[in-house]
Structures are given as C-alpha cells and as structure tokens.
PDB file of C-alpha atoms in Angstrom:
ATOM      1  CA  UNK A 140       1.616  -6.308 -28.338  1.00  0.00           C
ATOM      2  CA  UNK A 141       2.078  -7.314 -24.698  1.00  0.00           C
ATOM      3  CA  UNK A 142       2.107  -4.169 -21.984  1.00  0.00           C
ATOM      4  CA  UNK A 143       4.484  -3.355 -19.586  1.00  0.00           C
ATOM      5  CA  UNK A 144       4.265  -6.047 -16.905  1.00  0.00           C
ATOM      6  CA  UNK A 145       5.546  -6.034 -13.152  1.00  0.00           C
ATOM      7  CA  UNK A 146       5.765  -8.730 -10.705  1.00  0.00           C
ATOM      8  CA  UNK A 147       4.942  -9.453  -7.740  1.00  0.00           C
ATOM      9  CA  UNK A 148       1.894  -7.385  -7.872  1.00  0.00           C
ATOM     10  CA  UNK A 149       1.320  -7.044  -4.016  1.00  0.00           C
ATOM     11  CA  UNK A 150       3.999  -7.801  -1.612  1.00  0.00           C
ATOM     12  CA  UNK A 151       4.068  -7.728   2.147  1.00  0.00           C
ATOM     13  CA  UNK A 152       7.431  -7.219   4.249  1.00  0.00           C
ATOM     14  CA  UNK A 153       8.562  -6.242   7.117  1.00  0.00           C
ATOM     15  CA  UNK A 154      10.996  -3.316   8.358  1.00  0.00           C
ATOM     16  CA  UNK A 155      14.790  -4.196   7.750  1.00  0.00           C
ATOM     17  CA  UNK A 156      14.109  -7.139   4.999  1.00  0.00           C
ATOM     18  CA  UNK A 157      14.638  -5.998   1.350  1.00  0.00           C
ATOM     19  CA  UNK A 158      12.487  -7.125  -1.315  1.00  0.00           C
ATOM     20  CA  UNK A 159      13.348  -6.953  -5.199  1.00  0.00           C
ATOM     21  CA  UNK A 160      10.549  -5.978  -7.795  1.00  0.00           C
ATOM     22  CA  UNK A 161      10.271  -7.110 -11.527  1.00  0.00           C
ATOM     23  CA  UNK A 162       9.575  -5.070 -14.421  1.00  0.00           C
ATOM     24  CA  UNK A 163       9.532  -6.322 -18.013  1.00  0.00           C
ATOM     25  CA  UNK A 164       8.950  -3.696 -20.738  1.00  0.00           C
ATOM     26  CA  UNK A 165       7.153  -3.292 -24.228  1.00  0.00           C
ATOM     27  CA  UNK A 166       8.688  -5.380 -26.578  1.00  0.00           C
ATOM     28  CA  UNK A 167      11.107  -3.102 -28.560  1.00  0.00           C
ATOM     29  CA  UNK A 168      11.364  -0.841 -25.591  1.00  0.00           C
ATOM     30  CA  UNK A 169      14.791  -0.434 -24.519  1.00  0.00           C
ATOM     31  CA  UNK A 170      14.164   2.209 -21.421  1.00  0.00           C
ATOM     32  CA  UNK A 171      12.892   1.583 -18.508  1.00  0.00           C
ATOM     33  CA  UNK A 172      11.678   3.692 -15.413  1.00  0.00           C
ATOM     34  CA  UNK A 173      10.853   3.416 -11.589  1.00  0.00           C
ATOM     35  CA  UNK A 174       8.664   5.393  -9.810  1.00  0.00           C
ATOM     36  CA  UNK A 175       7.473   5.645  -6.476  1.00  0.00           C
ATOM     37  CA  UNK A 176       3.494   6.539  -5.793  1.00  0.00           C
ATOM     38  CA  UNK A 177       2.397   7.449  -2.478  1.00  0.00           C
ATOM     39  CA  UNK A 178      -0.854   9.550  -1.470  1.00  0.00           C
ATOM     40  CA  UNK A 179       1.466  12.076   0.027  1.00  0.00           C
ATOM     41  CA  UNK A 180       4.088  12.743  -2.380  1.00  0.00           C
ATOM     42  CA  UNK A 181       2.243  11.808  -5.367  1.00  0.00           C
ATOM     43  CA  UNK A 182       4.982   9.962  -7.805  1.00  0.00           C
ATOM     44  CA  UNK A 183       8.761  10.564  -7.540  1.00  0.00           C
ATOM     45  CA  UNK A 184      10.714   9.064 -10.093  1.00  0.00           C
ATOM     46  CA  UNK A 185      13.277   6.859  -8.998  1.00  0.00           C
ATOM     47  CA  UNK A 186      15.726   6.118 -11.700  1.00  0.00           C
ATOM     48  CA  UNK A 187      16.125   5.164 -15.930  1.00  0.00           C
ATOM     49  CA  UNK A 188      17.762   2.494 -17.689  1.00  0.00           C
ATOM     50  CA  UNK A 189      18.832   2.240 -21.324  1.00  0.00           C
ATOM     51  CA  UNK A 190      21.322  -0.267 -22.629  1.00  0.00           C
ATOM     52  CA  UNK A 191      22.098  -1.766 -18.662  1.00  0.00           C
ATOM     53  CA  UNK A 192      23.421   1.704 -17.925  1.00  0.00           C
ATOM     54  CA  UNK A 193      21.485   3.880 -15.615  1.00  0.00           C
ATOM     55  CA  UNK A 194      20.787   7.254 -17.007  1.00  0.00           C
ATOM     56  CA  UNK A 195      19.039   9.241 -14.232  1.00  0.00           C
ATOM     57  CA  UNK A 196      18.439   9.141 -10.922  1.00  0.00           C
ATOM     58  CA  UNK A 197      16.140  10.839  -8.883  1.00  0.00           C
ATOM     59  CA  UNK A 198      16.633  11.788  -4.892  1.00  0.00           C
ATOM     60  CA  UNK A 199      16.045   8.796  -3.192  1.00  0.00           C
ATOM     61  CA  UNK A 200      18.487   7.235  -0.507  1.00  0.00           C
ATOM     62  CA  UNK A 201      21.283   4.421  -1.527  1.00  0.00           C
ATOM     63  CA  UNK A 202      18.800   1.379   0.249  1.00  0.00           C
ATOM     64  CA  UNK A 203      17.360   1.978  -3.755  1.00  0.00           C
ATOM     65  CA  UNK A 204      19.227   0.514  -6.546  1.00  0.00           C
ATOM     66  CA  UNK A 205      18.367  -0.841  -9.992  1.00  0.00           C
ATOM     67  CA  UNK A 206      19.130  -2.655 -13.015  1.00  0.00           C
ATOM     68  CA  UNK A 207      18.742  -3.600 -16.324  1.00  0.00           C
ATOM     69  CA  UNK A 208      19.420  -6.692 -18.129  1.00  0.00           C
ATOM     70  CA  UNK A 209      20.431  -7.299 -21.992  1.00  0.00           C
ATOM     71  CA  UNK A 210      16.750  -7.696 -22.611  1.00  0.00           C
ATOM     72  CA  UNK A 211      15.798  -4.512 -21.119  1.00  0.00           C
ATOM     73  CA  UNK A 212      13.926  -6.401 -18.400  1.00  0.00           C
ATOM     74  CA  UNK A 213      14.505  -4.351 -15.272  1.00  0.00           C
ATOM     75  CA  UNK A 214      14.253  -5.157 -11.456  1.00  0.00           C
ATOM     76  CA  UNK A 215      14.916  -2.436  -8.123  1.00  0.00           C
ATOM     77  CA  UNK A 216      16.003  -3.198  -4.883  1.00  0.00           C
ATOM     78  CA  UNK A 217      15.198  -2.052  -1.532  1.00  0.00           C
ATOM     79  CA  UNK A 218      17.115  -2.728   1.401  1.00  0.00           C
ATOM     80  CA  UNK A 219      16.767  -2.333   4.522  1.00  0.00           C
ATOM     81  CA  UNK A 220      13.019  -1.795   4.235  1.00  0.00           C
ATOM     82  CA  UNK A 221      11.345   1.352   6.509  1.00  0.00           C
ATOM     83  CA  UNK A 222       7.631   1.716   7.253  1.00  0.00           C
ATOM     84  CA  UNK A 223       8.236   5.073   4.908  1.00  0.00           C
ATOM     85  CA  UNK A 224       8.880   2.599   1.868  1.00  0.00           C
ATOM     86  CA  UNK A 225       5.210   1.697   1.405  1.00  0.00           C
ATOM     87  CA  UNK A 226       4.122   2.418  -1.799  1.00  0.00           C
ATOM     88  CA  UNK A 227       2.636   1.652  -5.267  1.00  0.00           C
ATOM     89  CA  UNK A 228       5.956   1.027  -7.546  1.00  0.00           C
ATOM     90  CA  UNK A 229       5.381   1.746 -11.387  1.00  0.00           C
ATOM     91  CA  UNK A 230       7.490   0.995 -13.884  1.00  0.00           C
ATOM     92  CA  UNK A 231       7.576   2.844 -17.490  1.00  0.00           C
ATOM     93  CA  UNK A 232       8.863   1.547 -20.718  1.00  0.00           C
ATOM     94  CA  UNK A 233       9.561   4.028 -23.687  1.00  0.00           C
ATOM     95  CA  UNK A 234      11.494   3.094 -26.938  1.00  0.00           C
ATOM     96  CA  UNK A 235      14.200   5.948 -26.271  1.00  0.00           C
ATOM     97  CA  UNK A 236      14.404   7.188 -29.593  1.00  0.00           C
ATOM     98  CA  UNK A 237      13.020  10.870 -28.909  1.00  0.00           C
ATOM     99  CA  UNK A 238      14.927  12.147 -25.981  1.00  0.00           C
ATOM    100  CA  UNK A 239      11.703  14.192 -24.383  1.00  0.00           C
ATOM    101  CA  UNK A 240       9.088  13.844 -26.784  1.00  0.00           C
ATOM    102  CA  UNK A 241       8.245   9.981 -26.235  1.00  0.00           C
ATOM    103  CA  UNK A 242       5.688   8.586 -24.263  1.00  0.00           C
ATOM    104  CA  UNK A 243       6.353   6.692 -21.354  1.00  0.00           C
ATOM    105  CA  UNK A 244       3.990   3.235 -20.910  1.00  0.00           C
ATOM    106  CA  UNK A 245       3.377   2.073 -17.505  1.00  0.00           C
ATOM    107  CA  UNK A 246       2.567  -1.743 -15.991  1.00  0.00           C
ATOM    108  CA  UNK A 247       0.025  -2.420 -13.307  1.00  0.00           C
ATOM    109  CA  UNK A 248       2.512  -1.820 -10.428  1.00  0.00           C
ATOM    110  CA  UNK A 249       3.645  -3.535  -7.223  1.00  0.00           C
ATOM    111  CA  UNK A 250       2.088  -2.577  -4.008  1.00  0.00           C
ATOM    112  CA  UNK A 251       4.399  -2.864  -1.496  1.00  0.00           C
ATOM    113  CA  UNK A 252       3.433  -2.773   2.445  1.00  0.00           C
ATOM    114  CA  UNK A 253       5.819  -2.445   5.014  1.00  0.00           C
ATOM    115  CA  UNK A 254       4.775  -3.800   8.761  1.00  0.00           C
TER     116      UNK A 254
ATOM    117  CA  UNK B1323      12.707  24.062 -11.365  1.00  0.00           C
ATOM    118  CA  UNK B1324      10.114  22.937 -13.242  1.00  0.00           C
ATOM    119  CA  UNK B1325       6.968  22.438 -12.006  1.00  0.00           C
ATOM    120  CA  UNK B1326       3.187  20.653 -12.325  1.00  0.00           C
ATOM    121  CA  UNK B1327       0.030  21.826 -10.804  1.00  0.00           C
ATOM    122  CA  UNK B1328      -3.262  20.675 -10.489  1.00  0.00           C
ATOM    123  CA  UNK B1329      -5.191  22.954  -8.662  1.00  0.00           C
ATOM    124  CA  UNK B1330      -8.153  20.840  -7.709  1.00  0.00           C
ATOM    125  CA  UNK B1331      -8.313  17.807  -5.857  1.00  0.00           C
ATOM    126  CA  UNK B1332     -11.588  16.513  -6.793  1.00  0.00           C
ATOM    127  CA  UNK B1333     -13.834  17.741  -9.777  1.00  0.00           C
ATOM    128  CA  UNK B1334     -17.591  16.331  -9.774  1.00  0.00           C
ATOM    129  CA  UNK B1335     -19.650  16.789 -12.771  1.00  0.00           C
ATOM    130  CA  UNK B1336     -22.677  15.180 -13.941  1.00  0.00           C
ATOM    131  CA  UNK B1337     -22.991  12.445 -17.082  1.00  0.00           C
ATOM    132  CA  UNK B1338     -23.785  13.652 -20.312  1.00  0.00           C
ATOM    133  CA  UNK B1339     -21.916  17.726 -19.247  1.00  0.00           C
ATOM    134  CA  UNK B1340     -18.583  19.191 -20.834  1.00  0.00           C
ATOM    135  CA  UNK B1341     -15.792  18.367 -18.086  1.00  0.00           C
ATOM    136  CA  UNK B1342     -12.136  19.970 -17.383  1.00  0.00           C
ATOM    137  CA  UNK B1343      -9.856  18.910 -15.361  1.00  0.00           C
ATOM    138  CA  UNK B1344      -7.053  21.733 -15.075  1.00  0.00           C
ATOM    139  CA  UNK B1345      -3.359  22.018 -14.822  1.00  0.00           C
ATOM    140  CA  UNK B1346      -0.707  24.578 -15.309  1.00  0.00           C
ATOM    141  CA  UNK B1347       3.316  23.943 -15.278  1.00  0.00           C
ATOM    142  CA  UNK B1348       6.808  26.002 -15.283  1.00  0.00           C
ATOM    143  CA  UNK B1349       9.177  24.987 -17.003  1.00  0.00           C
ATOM    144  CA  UNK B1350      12.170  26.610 -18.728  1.00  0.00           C
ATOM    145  CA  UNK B1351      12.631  25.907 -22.433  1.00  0.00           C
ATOM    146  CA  UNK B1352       9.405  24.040 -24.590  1.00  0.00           C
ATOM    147  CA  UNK B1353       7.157  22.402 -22.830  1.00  0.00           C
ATOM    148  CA  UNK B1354       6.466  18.567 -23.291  1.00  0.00           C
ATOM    149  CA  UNK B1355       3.184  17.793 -21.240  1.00  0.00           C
ATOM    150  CA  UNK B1356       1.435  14.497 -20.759  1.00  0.00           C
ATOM    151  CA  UNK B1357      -1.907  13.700 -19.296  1.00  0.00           C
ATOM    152  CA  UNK B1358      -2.649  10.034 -18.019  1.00  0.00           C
ATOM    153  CA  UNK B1359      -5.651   8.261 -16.430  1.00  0.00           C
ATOM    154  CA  UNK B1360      -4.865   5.675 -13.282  1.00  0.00           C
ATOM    155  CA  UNK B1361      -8.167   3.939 -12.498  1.00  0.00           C
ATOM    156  CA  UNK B1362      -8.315   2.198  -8.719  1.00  0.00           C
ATOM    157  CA  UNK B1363      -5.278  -0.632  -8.306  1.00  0.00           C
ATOM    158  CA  UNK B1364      -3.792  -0.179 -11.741  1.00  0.00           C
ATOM    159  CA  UNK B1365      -1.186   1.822 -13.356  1.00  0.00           C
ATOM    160  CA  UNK B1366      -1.146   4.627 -15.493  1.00  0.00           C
ATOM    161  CA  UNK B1367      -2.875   5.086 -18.696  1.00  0.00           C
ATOM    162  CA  UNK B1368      -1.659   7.667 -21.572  1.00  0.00           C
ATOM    163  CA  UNK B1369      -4.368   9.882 -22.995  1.00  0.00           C
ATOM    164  CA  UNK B1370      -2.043  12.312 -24.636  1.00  0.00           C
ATOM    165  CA  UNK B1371       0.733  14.786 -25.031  1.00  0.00           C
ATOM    166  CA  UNK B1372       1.575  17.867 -26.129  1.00  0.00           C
ATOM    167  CA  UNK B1373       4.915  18.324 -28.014  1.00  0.00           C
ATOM    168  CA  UNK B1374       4.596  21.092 -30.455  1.00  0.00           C
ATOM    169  CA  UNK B1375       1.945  22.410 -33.174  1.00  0.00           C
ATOM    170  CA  UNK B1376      -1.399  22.563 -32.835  1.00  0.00           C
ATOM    171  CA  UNK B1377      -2.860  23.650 -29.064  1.00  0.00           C
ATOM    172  CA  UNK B1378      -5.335  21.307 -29.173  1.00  0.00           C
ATOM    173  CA  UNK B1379      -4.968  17.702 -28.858  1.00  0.00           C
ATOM    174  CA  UNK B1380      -6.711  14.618 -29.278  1.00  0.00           C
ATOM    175  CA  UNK B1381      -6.303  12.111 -26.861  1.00  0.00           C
ATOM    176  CA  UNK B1382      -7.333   8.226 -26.095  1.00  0.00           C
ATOM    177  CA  UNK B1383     -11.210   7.987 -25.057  1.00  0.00           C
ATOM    178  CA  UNK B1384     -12.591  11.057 -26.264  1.00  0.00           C
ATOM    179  CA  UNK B1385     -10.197  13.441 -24.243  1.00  0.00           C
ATOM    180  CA  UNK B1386      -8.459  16.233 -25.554  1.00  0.00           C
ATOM    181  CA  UNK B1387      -6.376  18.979 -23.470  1.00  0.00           C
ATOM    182  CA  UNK B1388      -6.153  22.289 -24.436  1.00  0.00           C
ATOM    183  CA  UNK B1389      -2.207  23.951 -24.449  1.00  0.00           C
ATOM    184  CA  UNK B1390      -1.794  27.835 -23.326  1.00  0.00           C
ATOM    185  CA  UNK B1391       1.247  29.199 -23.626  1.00  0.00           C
ATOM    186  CA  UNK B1392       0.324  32.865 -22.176  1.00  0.00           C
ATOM    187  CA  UNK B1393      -1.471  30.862 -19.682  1.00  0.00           C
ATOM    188  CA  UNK B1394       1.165  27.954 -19.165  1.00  0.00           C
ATOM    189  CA  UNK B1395      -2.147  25.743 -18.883  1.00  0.00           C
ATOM    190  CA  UNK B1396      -2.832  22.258 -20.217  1.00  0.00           C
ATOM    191  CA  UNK B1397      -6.478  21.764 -19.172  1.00  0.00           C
ATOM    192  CA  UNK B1398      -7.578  18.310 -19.799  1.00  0.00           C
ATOM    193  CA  UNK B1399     -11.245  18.248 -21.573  1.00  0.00           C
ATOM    194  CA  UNK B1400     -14.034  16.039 -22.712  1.00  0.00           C
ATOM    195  CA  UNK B1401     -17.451  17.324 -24.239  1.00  0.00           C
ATOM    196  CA  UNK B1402     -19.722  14.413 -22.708  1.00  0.00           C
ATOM    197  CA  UNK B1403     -18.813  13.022 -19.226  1.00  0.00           C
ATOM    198  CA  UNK B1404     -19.642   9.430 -18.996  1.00  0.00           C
ATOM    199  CA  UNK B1405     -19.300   7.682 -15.300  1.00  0.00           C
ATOM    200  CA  UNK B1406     -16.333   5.282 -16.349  1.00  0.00           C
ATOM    201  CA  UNK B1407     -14.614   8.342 -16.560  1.00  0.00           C
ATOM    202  CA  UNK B1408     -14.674   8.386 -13.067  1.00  0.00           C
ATOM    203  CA  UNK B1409     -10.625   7.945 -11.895  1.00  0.00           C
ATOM    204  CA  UNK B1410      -7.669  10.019 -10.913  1.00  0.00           C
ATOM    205  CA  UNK B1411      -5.983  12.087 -13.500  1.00  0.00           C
ATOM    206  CA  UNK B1412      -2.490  13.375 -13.986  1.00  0.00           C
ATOM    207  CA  UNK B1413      -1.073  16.180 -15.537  1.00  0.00           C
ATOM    208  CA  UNK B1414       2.760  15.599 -15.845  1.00  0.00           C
ATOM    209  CA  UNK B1415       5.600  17.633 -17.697  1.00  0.00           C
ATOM    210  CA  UNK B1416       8.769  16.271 -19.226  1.00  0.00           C
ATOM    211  CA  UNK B1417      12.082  17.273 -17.650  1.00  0.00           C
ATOM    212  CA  UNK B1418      14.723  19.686 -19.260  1.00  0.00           C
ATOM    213  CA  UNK B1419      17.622  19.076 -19.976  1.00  0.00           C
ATOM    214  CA  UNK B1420      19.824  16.007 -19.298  1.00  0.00           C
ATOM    215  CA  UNK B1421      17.265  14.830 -16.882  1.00  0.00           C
ATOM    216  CA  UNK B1422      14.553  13.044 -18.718  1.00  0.00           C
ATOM    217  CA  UNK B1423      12.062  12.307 -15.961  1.00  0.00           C
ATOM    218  CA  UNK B1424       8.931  13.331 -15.714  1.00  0.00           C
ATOM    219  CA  UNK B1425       7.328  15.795 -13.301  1.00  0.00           C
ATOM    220  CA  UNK B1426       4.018  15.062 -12.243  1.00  0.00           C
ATOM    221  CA  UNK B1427       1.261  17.027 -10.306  1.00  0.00           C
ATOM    222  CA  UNK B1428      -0.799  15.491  -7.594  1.00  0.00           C
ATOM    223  CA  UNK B1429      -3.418  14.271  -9.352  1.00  0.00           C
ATOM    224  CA  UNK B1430      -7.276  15.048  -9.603  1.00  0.00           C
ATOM    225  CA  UNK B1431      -9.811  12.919  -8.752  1.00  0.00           C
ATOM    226  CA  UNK B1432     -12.735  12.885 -11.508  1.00  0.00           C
ATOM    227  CA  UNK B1433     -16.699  12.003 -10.016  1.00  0.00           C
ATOM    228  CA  UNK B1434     -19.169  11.833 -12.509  1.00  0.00           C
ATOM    229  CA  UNK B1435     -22.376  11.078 -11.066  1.00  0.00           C
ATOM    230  CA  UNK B1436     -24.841   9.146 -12.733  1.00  0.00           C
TER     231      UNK B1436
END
C-alpha cells in the first residue's frame, strides 16, 4: 500500500506570494493533518480534515487555510508568505476510526523557503 | 495543558550498547504516547505507541519504550545500538479531549558511533 505522499517536495518563494501544498493520504485514510516543523518550535500542528470538514485547528494566523476533497486528498494555503513561514510541512493520514488511539502516518514533506 | 518533554538534545552511544532516549509528558486523563523516527530530509516514521495494557512496548526496528505512570515517563529503548539508528527522535502525546492533535517534544538527536 502506497504512503502518504506530498507535493511539491521543495519549493522556493518569495515574501507576499502564496504557495499551495499537496497532500494525498493512505488509501482508506479519510483524515488528514498539517503540521508545521521548524528547528525552533519543533512541530505545531496546523489543522485536521475528515469528510471535507475541518475538525481542529491549531494557533496559526488566517494567511493558513486548508482543505479536503471527496477523496480525502488534502492541500493548505499560505498567503501572503513571511520570511517566518519557512518550514518543513508534514502531512499525516490516519483512518479516523479510534478517536485518540490511532496512529497518525506521515509523507516526506514539503520544504518550503521563503526569500 | 498537556505537555511533551525530551530532556536531552543529543544522546551519543556506541554500536553494539543498550540505548535510551527519554521523555516524560503531562497530561490530564490516559495517556496516548507515540514515539517516531525522522531521518535527514524525510518525514516521520512510527515506531510505536502506548495506549493501554502492558508498560512495555514493542516497536518497528527493534525499539521498544518503556511507560511509567508514577514517573509519567515513556523512555524510548533498544538493547543493541546499530549506526543507522543514527536520526532524530520524537516523543509525542495525543491530545485530550475534543482536540485530537498531537503534542510533540523537541526531539532528540541519536549518534551512534561506529
């Protein structure tokens, strides 16, 4: 069975563009995650999908937004890009059927640098 | 608020020894806590989880983590290092309530030296 993928897997922009990342989950996986890796902050989640509905959100400004399609693919947003906004993005995939006892799978990322 | 915590930054051990990496969490209500592996320029790996039952459990790769409740520890463990071990490891704990993120520590970086 295929992994979680993520495209583009590197991506250069500059401040005030926005850029949209890909995430397409496990087959049969029905959630999926965002997070946000940097060396300060470690990883922050972003937000969860199920069912084209987002579920949670974490504390990150409005410039990011999300969302899901009917095949659970996934792609986030960022507008209005800031130096700040460089990071490795990860998505998850989990089949939601245990509310806190699944595992979360993640893809390879996207490495996003802001100039 | 719930909490993860990896107190060391780096661990360094030789092949062939025992390692640990350590981490200990807060959390109000049962504790649901994950380990994963992220090796340079990919993602994160699952090694394994704790959910209830047994305190010790048997991971991906030969890993197994250790749960104390007195303690609130999950120390991650393997009896024989080997140097593709070598890679940054998270400890992470599963949200309460509505909320089901998870919330990770900072990560350790693993060196085992040949």
């Amino acid at each position: 069975k295929a992994g979680v993928t993520q495209t583009p897997r590197y991506l250069i922009k500059t401040r005030g563009q926005q850029v949209t990342l890909s995430c397409s989950p496990i087959s049969g996986h029905r959630s999926v995650s965002w997070y946000q890796q940097t060396p300060g902050q470690g990883l922050q989640f972003l937000f969860e999908y199920f069912s084209e509905t987002q579920r949670n959100k974490g504390n990150f400004p409005g410039r990011f937004s999300g969302r899901q399609f009917s095949n659970s693919r996934s792609e986030m947003n960022v507008s209005t890009l800031e130096l700040g906004d460089s990071a490795l993005y990860l998505c998850a995939s989990t089949t939601y059927q245990a509310a806190t006892t699944d595992t979360q799978y993640f893809g390879p990322g996207t490495r996003l640098t802001v100039l | 608020a719930q909490s993860v915590a990896q107190p060391e930054d780096q661990v360094n051990v030789a092949e062939g020894n025992p390692l640990t990496v350590k981490c200990t969490y807060s959390v109000s209500g049962n504790p649901y806590l994950f380990w994963y592996v992220q090796y340079p320029n990919r993602g994160l790996q699952f090694l394994l989880k704790y959910i209830t039952g047994d305190n010790l459990v048997k991971g991906s790769y030969g890993f197994e983590a250790e749960f104390n409740k007195s303690q609130t520890s999950f120390h991650l463990k393997k009896p024989s290092a080997l140097v593709s071990d070598s890679a940054l490891y998270f400890c992470a704990v599963r949200d309460t309530g509505n909320n089901r993120k998870l919330i990770w520590g900072l990560g350790t970086s693993l060196a085992v030296n040949p």
